[in-house]
PDB file of C-alpha atoms in Angstrom:
ATOM      1  CA  UNK A   1      -8.977  62.502  28.283  1.00  0.00           C
ATOM      2  CA  UNK A   2     -12.318  60.770  28.218  1.00  0.00           C
ATOM      3  CA  UNK A   3     -12.406  57.344  26.672  1.00  0.00           C
ATOM      4  CA  UNK A   4     -15.057  54.917  25.607  1.00  0.00           C
ATOM      5  CA  UNK A   5     -14.368  51.228  26.035  1.00  0.00           C
ATOM      6  CA  UNK A   6     -16.198  49.345  23.336  1.00  0.00           C
ATOM      7  CA  UNK A   7     -16.477  45.587  23.462  1.00  0.00           C
ATOM      8  CA  UNK A   8     -16.031  43.164  21.996  1.00  0.00           C
ATOM      9  CA  UNK A   9     -13.404  44.295  19.478  1.00  0.00           C
ATOM     10  CA  UNK A  10     -14.633  41.696  17.011  1.00  0.00           C
ATOM     11  CA  UNK A  11     -17.319  39.056  16.796  1.00  0.00           C
ATOM     12  CA  UNK A  12     -17.816  35.995  14.637  1.00  0.00           C
ATOM     13  CA  UNK A  13     -21.405  34.790  14.610  1.00  0.00           C
ATOM     14  CA  UNK A  14     -23.658  32.543  12.574  1.00  0.00           C
ATOM     15  CA  UNK A  15     -26.278  34.076  10.332  1.00  0.00           C
ATOM     16  CA  UNK A  16     -29.548  34.306  12.236  1.00  0.00           C
ATOM     17  CA  UNK A  17     -27.968  34.755  15.657  1.00  0.00           C
ATOM     18  CA  UNK A  18     -28.571  37.764  17.858  1.00  0.00           C
ATOM     19  CA  UNK A  19     -25.684  40.155  18.550  1.00  0.00           C
ATOM     20  CA  UNK A  20     -24.931  42.285  21.572  1.00  0.00           C
ATOM     21  CA  UNK A  21     -22.196  44.889  21.987  1.00  0.00           C
ATOM     22  CA  UNK A  22     -21.639  47.669  24.480  1.00  0.00           C
ATOM     23  CA  UNK A  23     -19.739  50.793  25.374  1.00  0.00           C
ATOM     24  CA  UNK A  24     -18.683  51.857  28.832  1.00  0.00           C
ATOM     25  CA  UNK A  25     -16.944  54.854  30.284  1.00  0.00           C
ATOM     26  CA  UNK A  26     -15.934  56.287  33.629  1.00  0.00           C
ATOM     27  CA  UNK A  27     -17.491  59.601  32.522  1.00  0.00           C
ATOM     28  CA  UNK A  28     -21.074  60.714  32.070  1.00  0.00           C
ATOM     29  CA  UNK A  29     -22.461  61.409  28.613  1.00  0.00           C
ATOM     30  CA  UNK A  30     -25.547  63.397  27.594  1.00  0.00           C
ATOM     31  CA  UNK A  31     -26.092  61.615  24.296  1.00  0.00           C
ATOM     32  CA  UNK A  32     -25.146  58.182  22.978  1.00  0.00           C
ATOM     33  CA  UNK A  33     -24.888  57.460  19.277  1.00  0.00           C
ATOM     34  CA  UNK A  34     -24.428  54.211  17.389  1.00  0.00           C
ATOM     35  CA  UNK A  35     -22.939  54.143  13.896  1.00  0.00           C
ATOM     36  CA  UNK A  36     -22.276  51.404  11.357  1.00  0.00           C
ATOM     37  CA  UNK A  37     -19.458  51.525   8.842  1.00  0.00           C
ATOM     38  CA  UNK A  38     -19.519  49.297   5.791  1.00  0.00           C
ATOM     39  CA  UNK A  39     -16.165  48.351   4.251  1.00  0.00           C
ATOM     40  CA  UNK A  40     -14.701  51.283   2.329  1.00  0.00           C
ATOM     41  CA  UNK A  41     -17.472  53.674   3.373  1.00  0.00           C
ATOM     42  CA  UNK A  42     -18.031  56.338   6.006  1.00  0.00           C
ATOM     43  CA  UNK A  43     -19.959  55.636   9.240  1.00  0.00           C
ATOM     44  CA  UNK A  44     -23.732  55.923   9.037  1.00  0.00           C
ATOM     45  CA  UNK A  45     -25.823  56.901  12.052  1.00  0.00           C
ATOM     46  CA  UNK A  46     -28.083  54.061  13.213  1.00  0.00           C
ATOM     47  CA  UNK A  47     -29.569  55.194  16.506  1.00  0.00           C
ATOM     48  CA  UNK A  48     -29.337  58.286  18.718  1.00  0.00           C
ATOM     49  CA  UNK A  49     -30.201  58.182  22.443  1.00  0.00           C
ATOM     50  CA  UNK A  50     -30.856  61.336  24.461  1.00  0.00           C
ATOM     51  CA  UNK A  51     -32.129  60.296  27.899  1.00  0.00           C
ATOM     52  CA  UNK A  52     -30.858  57.963  30.589  1.00  0.00           C
ATOM     53  CA  UNK A  53     -32.804  54.704  30.447  1.00  0.00           C
ATOM     54  CA  UNK A  54     -34.060  55.366  26.926  1.00  0.00           C
ATOM     55  CA  UNK A  55     -34.582  52.263  24.785  1.00  0.00           C
ATOM     56  CA  UNK A  56     -34.840  52.885  21.043  1.00  0.00           C
ATOM     57  CA  UNK A  57     -35.320  50.509  18.118  1.00  0.00           C
ATOM     58  CA  UNK A  58     -34.549  50.836  14.435  1.00  0.00           C
ATOM     59  CA  UNK A  59     -35.763  47.711  12.663  1.00  0.00           C
ATOM     60  CA  UNK A  60     -33.797  44.768  14.034  1.00  0.00           C
ATOM     61  CA  UNK A  61     -31.544  47.086  16.025  1.00  0.00           C
ATOM     62  CA  UNK A  62     -32.205  48.101  19.619  1.00  0.00           C
ATOM     63  CA  UNK A  63     -30.045  50.401  21.703  1.00  0.00           C
ATOM     64  CA  UNK A  64     -30.276  51.595  25.279  1.00  0.00           C
ATOM     65  CA  UNK A  65     -28.874  54.586  27.145  1.00  0.00           C
ATOM     66  CA  UNK A  66     -27.638  53.279  30.496  1.00  0.00           C
ATOM     67  CA  UNK A  67     -29.240  54.549  33.698  1.00  0.00           C
ATOM     68  CA  UNK A  68     -25.881  55.700  35.050  1.00  0.00           C
ATOM     69  CA  UNK A  69     -25.268  57.620  31.770  1.00  0.00           C
ATOM     70  CA  UNK A  70     -21.891  55.904  31.584  1.00  0.00           C
ATOM     71  CA  UNK A  71     -22.793  53.090  29.236  1.00  0.00           C
ATOM     72  CA  UNK A  72     -24.881  52.010  26.271  1.00  0.00           C
ATOM     73  CA  UNK A  73     -25.544  48.784  24.432  1.00  0.00           C
ATOM     74  CA  UNK A  74     -26.619  47.818  20.938  1.00  0.00           C
ATOM     75  CA  UNK A  75     -28.444  44.606  20.067  1.00  0.00           C
ATOM     76  CA  UNK A  76     -29.022  43.215  16.605  1.00  0.00           C
ATOM     77  CA  UNK A  77     -31.614  40.487  16.286  1.00  0.00           C
ATOM     78  CA  UNK A  78     -31.603  37.713  13.688  1.00  0.00           C
ATOM     79  CA  UNK A  79     -28.400  38.808  11.974  1.00  0.00           C
ATOM     80  CA  UNK A  80     -28.169  38.774   8.172  1.00  0.00           C
ATOM     81  CA  UNK A  81     -25.114  38.996   5.877  1.00  0.00           C
ATOM     82  CA  UNK A  82     -25.510  42.751   5.279  1.00  0.00           C
ATOM     83  CA  UNK A  83     -25.018  43.377   9.012  1.00  0.00           C
ATOM     84  CA  UNK A  84     -21.293  42.815   8.456  1.00  0.00           C
ATOM     85  CA  UNK A  85     -19.240  45.899   9.222  1.00  0.00           C
ATOM     86  CA  UNK A  86     -17.808  47.949  12.059  1.00  0.00           C
ATOM     87  CA  UNK A  87     -20.155  49.322  14.689  1.00  0.00           C
ATOM     88  CA  UNK A  88     -19.063  52.438  16.580  1.00  0.00           C
ATOM     89  CA  UNK A  89     -20.501  53.932  19.692  1.00  0.00           C
ATOM     90  CA  UNK A  90     -20.066  57.631  20.384  1.00  0.00           C
ATOM     91  CA  UNK A  91     -20.898  59.742  23.401  1.00  0.00           C
ATOM     92  CA  UNK A  92     -21.484  63.473  23.605  1.00  0.00           C
ATOM     93  CA  UNK A  93     -20.083  64.906  26.811  1.00  0.00           C
ATOM     94  CA  UNK A  94     -21.005  68.003  28.795  1.00  0.00           C
ATOM     95  CA  UNK A  95     -18.706  70.103  26.634  1.00  0.00           C
ATOM     96  CA  UNK A  96     -20.665  68.930  23.566  1.00  0.00           C
ATOM     97  CA  UNK A  97     -17.627  67.028  22.344  1.00  0.00           C
ATOM     98  CA  UNK A  98     -18.251  63.696  20.623  1.00  0.00           C
ATOM     99  CA  UNK A  99     -16.011  60.838  21.781  1.00  0.00           C
ATOM    100  CA  UNK A 100     -15.866  57.677  19.652  1.00  0.00           C
ATOM    101  CA  UNK A 101     -15.266  54.083  20.694  1.00  0.00           C
ATOM    102  CA  UNK A 102     -12.786  52.032  18.668  1.00  0.00           C
ATOM    103  CA  UNK A 103     -15.466  49.898  17.124  1.00  0.00           C
ATOM    104  CA  UNK A 104     -16.757  46.338  17.109  1.00  0.00           C
ATOM    105  CA  UNK A 105     -16.066  44.464  13.892  1.00  0.00           C
ATOM    106  CA  UNK A 106     -18.906  42.058  13.110  1.00  0.00           C
ATOM    107  CA  UNK A 107     -18.259  38.984  10.946  1.00  0.00           C
ATOM    108  CA  UNK A 108     -21.098  36.690   9.915  1.00  0.00           C
ATOM    109  CA  UNK A 109     -20.449  33.081   9.025  1.00  0.00           C
ATOM    110  CA  UNK A 110     -22.728  31.502   6.429  1.00  0.00           C
TER     111      UNK A 110
ATOM    112  CA  UNK B   1     -31.207  63.593   4.012  1.00  0.00           C
ATOM    113  CA  UNK B   2     -27.897  65.070   5.003  1.00  0.00           C
ATOM    114  CA  UNK B   3     -25.316  64.654   2.325  1.00  0.00           C
ATOM    115  CA  UNK B   4     -21.621  64.981   2.967  1.00  0.00           C
ATOM    116  CA  UNK B   5     -19.396  64.493  -0.049  1.00  0.00           C
ATOM    117  CA  UNK B   6     -15.646  64.168  -0.299  1.00  0.00           C
ATOM    118  CA  UNK B   7     -13.742  65.072  -3.429  1.00  0.00           C
ATOM    119  CA  UNK B   8     -11.928  61.770  -3.904  1.00  0.00           C
ATOM    120  CA  UNK B   9     -12.529  58.206  -2.761  1.00  0.00           C
ATOM    121  CA  UNK B  10      -8.956  57.119  -3.419  1.00  0.00           C
ATOM    122  CA  UNK B  11      -5.810  59.214  -3.692  1.00  0.00           C
ATOM    123  CA  UNK B  12      -2.164  58.283  -4.181  1.00  0.00           C
ATOM    124  CA  UNK B  13       0.503  60.919  -3.548  1.00  0.00           C
ATOM    125  CA  UNK B  14       4.246  61.045  -3.163  1.00  0.00           C
ATOM    126  CA  UNK B  15       6.171  62.038  -0.055  1.00  0.00           C
ATOM    127  CA  UNK B  16       6.591  65.801   0.110  1.00  0.00           C
ATOM    128  CA  UNK B  17       3.614  66.632  -2.090  1.00  0.00           C
ATOM    129  CA  UNK B  18       0.978  69.115  -0.952  1.00  0.00           C
ATOM    130  CA  UNK B  19      -2.379  67.386  -0.668  1.00  0.00           C
ATOM    131  CA  UNK B  20      -5.860  68.904  -0.542  1.00  0.00           C
ATOM    132  CA  UNK B  21      -8.850  66.918   0.672  1.00  0.00           C
ATOM    133  CA  UNK B  22     -12.175  68.627   0.078  1.00  0.00           C
ATOM    134  CA  UNK B  23     -15.444  68.125   1.908  1.00  0.00           C
ATOM    135  CA  UNK B  24     -18.823  69.647   1.109  1.00  0.00           C
ATOM    136  CA  UNK B  25     -22.100  69.351   3.022  1.00  0.00           C
ATOM    137  CA  UNK B  26     -25.497  70.449   1.748  1.00  0.00           C
ATOM    138  CA  UNK B  27     -27.499  70.800   4.978  1.00  0.00           C
ATOM    139  CA  UNK B  28     -26.309  74.212   6.165  1.00  0.00           C
ATOM    140  CA  UNK B  29     -24.522  72.676   9.153  1.00  0.00           C
ATOM    141  CA  UNK B  30     -22.347  74.977  11.216  1.00  0.00           C
ATOM    142  CA  UNK B  31     -19.928  72.325  12.461  1.00  0.00           C
ATOM    143  CA  UNK B  32     -17.509  70.397  10.307  1.00  0.00           C
ATOM    144  CA  UNK B  33     -14.856  67.888  11.296  1.00  0.00           C
ATOM    145  CA  UNK B  34     -11.908  65.996   9.848  1.00  0.00           C
ATOM    146  CA  UNK B  35     -10.921  62.593  11.253  1.00  0.00           C
ATOM    147  CA  UNK B  36      -8.429  59.971  10.281  1.00  0.00           C
ATOM    148  CA  UNK B  37      -9.174  56.310  10.796  1.00  0.00           C
ATOM    149  CA  UNK B  38      -6.487  53.692  11.269  1.00  0.00           C
ATOM    150  CA  UNK B  39      -6.800  50.008  12.222  1.00  0.00           C
ATOM    151  CA  UNK B  40      -6.839  49.550  15.967  1.00  0.00           C
ATOM    152  CA  UNK B  41      -6.892  53.298  16.644  1.00  0.00           C
ATOM    153  CA  UNK B  42     -10.476  54.130  15.747  1.00  0.00           C
ATOM    154  CA  UNK B  43     -11.430  57.652  14.698  1.00  0.00           C
ATOM    155  CA  UNK B  44      -9.047  60.423  15.689  1.00  0.00           C
ATOM    156  CA  UNK B  45     -10.045  64.074  15.378  1.00  0.00           C
ATOM    157  CA  UNK B  46      -7.614  66.205  13.383  1.00  0.00           C
ATOM    158  CA  UNK B  47      -9.363  69.595  13.171  1.00  0.00           C
ATOM    159  CA  UNK B  48     -12.851  70.977  13.444  1.00  0.00           C
ATOM    160  CA  UNK B  49     -14.657  74.193  12.660  1.00  0.00           C
ATOM    161  CA  UNK B  50     -17.713  75.809  14.232  1.00  0.00           C
ATOM    162  CA  UNK B  51     -18.058  78.616  11.716  1.00  0.00           C
ATOM    163  CA  UNK B  52     -16.686  80.116   8.549  1.00  0.00           C
ATOM    164  CA  UNK B  53     -13.028  81.063   8.882  1.00  0.00           C
ATOM    165  CA  UNK B  54     -12.936  79.467  12.300  1.00  0.00           C
ATOM    166  CA  UNK B  55     -10.855  76.386  13.142  1.00  0.00           C
ATOM    167  CA  UNK B  56      -9.882  74.461  16.226  1.00  0.00           C
ATOM    168  CA  UNK B  57      -7.212  71.806  16.687  1.00  0.00           C
ATOM    169  CA  UNK B  58      -8.387  68.330  17.459  1.00  0.00           C
ATOM    170  CA  UNK B  59      -6.368  65.549  19.041  1.00  0.00           C
ATOM    171  CA  UNK B  60      -3.779  65.054  16.266  1.00  0.00           C
ATOM    172  CA  UNK B  61      -3.358  68.307  14.275  1.00  0.00           C
ATOM    173  CA  UNK B  62       0.379  67.982  13.623  1.00  0.00           C
ATOM    174  CA  UNK B  63       1.213  67.900   9.932  1.00  0.00           C
ATOM    175  CA  UNK B  64      -2.222  69.159   8.892  1.00  0.00           C
ATOM    176  CA  UNK B  65      -3.978  72.461   8.347  1.00  0.00           C
ATOM    177  CA  UNK B  66      -7.542  73.326   7.373  1.00  0.00           C
ATOM    178  CA  UNK B  67      -9.486  76.001   5.565  1.00  0.00           C
ATOM    179  CA  UNK B  68     -13.130  77.011   5.867  1.00  0.00           C
ATOM    180  CA  UNK B  69     -13.867  79.895   3.508  1.00  0.00           C
ATOM    181  CA  UNK B  70     -17.500  78.943   2.965  1.00  0.00           C
ATOM    182  CA  UNK B  71     -19.993  77.380   5.347  1.00  0.00           C
ATOM    183  CA  UNK B  72     -20.540  74.292   3.220  1.00  0.00           C
ATOM    184  CA  UNK B  73     -16.899  73.517   2.484  1.00  0.00           C
ATOM    185  CA  UNK B  74     -14.099  72.345   4.790  1.00  0.00           C
ATOM    186  CA  UNK B  75     -10.696  71.505   3.350  1.00  0.00           C
ATOM    187  CA  UNK B  76      -7.922  69.467   4.920  1.00  0.00           C
ATOM    188  CA  UNK B  77      -4.392  70.272   3.768  1.00  0.00           C
ATOM    189  CA  UNK B  78      -1.281  68.177   4.104  1.00  0.00           C
ATOM    190  CA  UNK B  79       1.491  70.707   3.481  1.00  0.00           C
ATOM    191  CA  UNK B  80       4.140  68.051   2.870  1.00  0.00           C
ATOM    192  CA  UNK B  81       2.716  64.546   2.801  1.00  0.00           C
ATOM    193  CA  UNK B  82       4.559  61.809   4.650  1.00  0.00           C
ATOM    194  CA  UNK B  83       4.136  58.042   4.599  1.00  0.00           C
ATOM    195  CA  UNK B  84       2.720  58.039   8.135  1.00  0.00           C
ATOM    196  CA  UNK B  85      -0.196  60.083   6.816  1.00  0.00           C
ATOM    197  CA  UNK B  86      -1.395  57.121   4.768  1.00  0.00           C
ATOM    198  CA  UNK B  87      -4.867  56.586   6.162  1.00  0.00           C
ATOM    199  CA  UNK B  88      -8.618  56.789   5.657  1.00  0.00           C
ATOM    200  CA  UNK B  89      -9.781  60.399   6.051  1.00  0.00           C
ATOM    201  CA  UNK B  90     -13.357  61.057   7.075  1.00  0.00           C
ATOM    202  CA  UNK B  91     -15.201  64.359   6.997  1.00  0.00           C
ATOM    203  CA  UNK B  92     -18.306  64.943   9.124  1.00  0.00           C
ATOM    204  CA  UNK B  93     -20.771  67.744   9.782  1.00  0.00           C
ATOM    205  CA  UNK B  94     -23.353  68.534  12.438  1.00  0.00           C
ATOM    206  CA  UNK B  95     -25.788  71.249  13.449  1.00  0.00           C
ATOM    207  CA  UNK B  96     -24.839  73.754  16.102  1.00  0.00           C
ATOM    208  CA  UNK B  97     -27.448  73.547  18.830  1.00  0.00           C
ATOM    209  CA  UNK B  98     -27.007  75.351  22.099  1.00  0.00           C
ATOM    210  CA  UNK B  99     -28.562  74.521  25.413  1.00  0.00           C
ATOM    211  CA  UNK B 100     -28.941  71.629  27.781  1.00  0.00           C
ATOM    212  CA  UNK B 101     -30.310  69.175  25.247  1.00  0.00           C
ATOM    213  CA  UNK B 102     -28.093  69.571  22.254  1.00  0.00           C
ATOM    214  CA  UNK B 103     -28.416  66.980  19.536  1.00  0.00           C
ATOM    215  CA  UNK B 104     -25.167  67.219  17.696  1.00  0.00           C
ATOM    216  CA  UNK B 105     -25.164  63.966  15.752  1.00  0.00           C
ATOM    217  CA  UNK B 106     -22.368  63.942  13.230  1.00  0.00           C
ATOM    218  CA  UNK B 107     -23.010  62.856   9.660  1.00  0.00           C
ATOM    219  CA  UNK B 108     -20.084  61.420   7.744  1.00  0.00           C
ATOM    220  CA  UNK B 109     -18.900  61.489   4.163  1.00  0.00           C
ATOM    221  CA  UNK B 110     -17.798  58.308   2.349  1.00  0.00           C
ATOM    222  CA  UNK B 111     -14.132  58.803   3.177  1.00  0.00           C
ATOM    223  CA  UNK B 112     -10.941  59.332   1.195  1.00  0.00           C
ATOM    224  CA  UNK B 113      -8.377  56.591   1.318  1.00  0.00           C
ATOM    225  CA  UNK B 114      -5.019  58.337   0.958  1.00  0.00           C
ATOM    226  CA  UNK B 115      -1.822  56.473   0.215  1.00  0.00           C
ATOM    227  CA  UNK B 116       1.485  58.335   0.463  1.00  0.00           C
ATOM    228  CA  UNK B 117       4.377  56.606  -1.282  1.00  0.00           C
TER     229      UNK B 117
END
């Protein structure tokens, strides 16, 4: 079946650094979604992307829908301690099914 | 704001017990989903439903069943719990939009962490 390759699996960064993570696939998606999951909680939707090439921001977060429709990235600028968590990408395919990546676990060092 | 609630945050059951996990959403969404989340495996879809009394198997339905008697409520049932069903269970809901530009973002509940002893 379709798969999303999300990388990196985990990141250790210093507070204040910028963060970049991405998702790639061999398949085309119509929508890309980015979620964040805090420890012990359910995922919360951060950004939704609907068009190839679209660049959308939500505060310090910026995400882009790749031109080929097979990838997406998420950037976090000037990281703060509350950014800690797992970030998931998800793509909606032509059958309207949502496929999830396995997540990027973000750790922030003081 | 969409609100998806799950009946328990933490649950401990014994092997062989029947377990009910309840999920309720308050935004009149047609679609509802049950996932389990395990380290290194990400989110895996167990069952989903597009309408009342309708259900479809996801990627890992074995050992589970579901019930959707009302639009706002979707229940996951473990008929005879086993230790390999220890996991975090997440419920989600989304609107049903048809057409070329569907926006079917899923909204998640807080999760139920189930431990089967």
